[in-house]
Amino acid sequence: MTHQQRLLIGLLCGLVAGAFWGGVFLAPELLAAFTPLQMTAGRYLCYGLASAVLLAPSARKVLGRLTLADWRDLAGLSLLGNIVYYVGLAVSVQIAGVAPASLIIGLLPVTITLVGAKPGEGVPLRKLAAPLLLVAAGVVCINLAAFQTAGGVSPGRLSLGLLAAAGALAVWTVYAVWNARRLAATPRFTSHEWSLLTGVVTGLLSLLLIVPAFAQGRAHAQGDWLLFGGVSLAVALGASVIGNGLWNAASRLLPLSLSGQLIVFETLFALLYGFLHEGRWPHPLETAAIVLMLAGVLWSVHLHRPPAEAHPAQ
């Protein structure tokens, strides 16, 4: 596979993964009657079951290749990148709203690139400074817009919601870098197999959440439970099974100096879904943020193109 093919396929995988992941921000809005811990348990139980079913035909062969180090890393990655991250995200969305949560987590392209970039891999950080500044400026614009349109959210609650989002940002940064390094060092598993293994382990870990999540929960109508099951299954299949699988593929095809910035698509799709859910157009600052983020990631893509294609002969 040529460099150009790897770039195009990796970009497409990152884009579609972002489209699926963006819906995660809307789920807590739809399931406002449930707690973040209940939503986390529901989503990842469904993720674990779906992954187990998809892995079943090749389970003996795949599980036979697992080492103790693989199990250890899968447990750590599942805990950080799925359970802890989603609890933080759900708390943030329910307290502060979709836009404030997505604005903080929108910094992932910057944090992943800064933490994960390695000398000699991809494009040097000094060349990515300007694109990263554009992405950061976009996040600032959404931040300002979020505080202007916070509505009935008190400054204290908004600050608490942003703090939860910052925690989610930190753990997913660690997850993204760790997972990319692990994929590069584990060629015996395909991206899809690694995603399914992560799902199975996440499902097992989510069993520990059932009692604390539902033991003292308030009563819900049958319709609420049907919505809970439907949204949990949709997020599990779309964001976790499909989205994570595509992200693993992008992580293998692209250097972290670029793949990390493709998280921009998650933020952009989260904003789009939020606007559709609220039935409104983006405000001027939100529009500016979208333009700045897109400009930053497209600039970075251009910098990662092969020299012969970035500067064709005249």
CSV table of C-alpha atoms in Angstrom, one decimal, residues 25 85 88-90 92-93 99-109 111 139 164-166 168-169 172 263-264 266-267:
chain,number,residue,atom,x,y,z
A,25,PHE,CA,-22.5,13.3,23.1
A,85,TYR,CA,-14.0,8.3,29.9
A,88,GLY,CA,-16.8,11.8,32.7
A,89,LEU,CA,-18.4,12.6,29.4
A,90,ALA,CA,-22.0,11.7,30.6
A,92,SER,CA,-20.4,16.7,31.8
A,93,VAL,CA,-23.2,16.6,29.2
A,99,ALA,CA,-21.6,22.1,23.5
A,100,PRO,CA,-19.6,22.7,26.7
A,101,ALA,CA,-18.7,19.1,26.9
A,102,SER,CA,-17.6,18.8,23.3
A,103,LEU,CA,-15.6,22.0,23.6
A,104,ILE,CA,-13.3,20.6,26.2
A,105,ILE,CA,-13.0,17.2,24.6
A,106,GLY,CA,-12.4,19.0,21.4
A,107,LEU,CA,-8.9,19.6,22.6
A,108,LEU,CA,-8.1,15.9,22.1
A,109,PRO,CA,-6.4,16.6,18.7
A,111,THR,CA,-3.3,16.8,23.6
A,139,VAL,CA,-12.1,25.3,21.0
A,164,ALA,CA,-15.7,16.4,34.3
A,165,ALA,CA,-15.0,16.9,30.6
A,166,ALA,CA,-11.4,17.8,31.4
A,168,ALA,CA,-12.5,12.7,30.3
A,169,LEU,CA,-10.0,14.6,28.0
A,172,TRP,CA,-8.8,9.5,26.6
A,263,ILE,CA,-10.6,13.5,16.7
A,264,VAL,CA,-11.8,16.9,15.4
A,266,GLU,CA,-15.9,13.7,16.6
A,267,THR,CA,-16.3,17.2,18.0
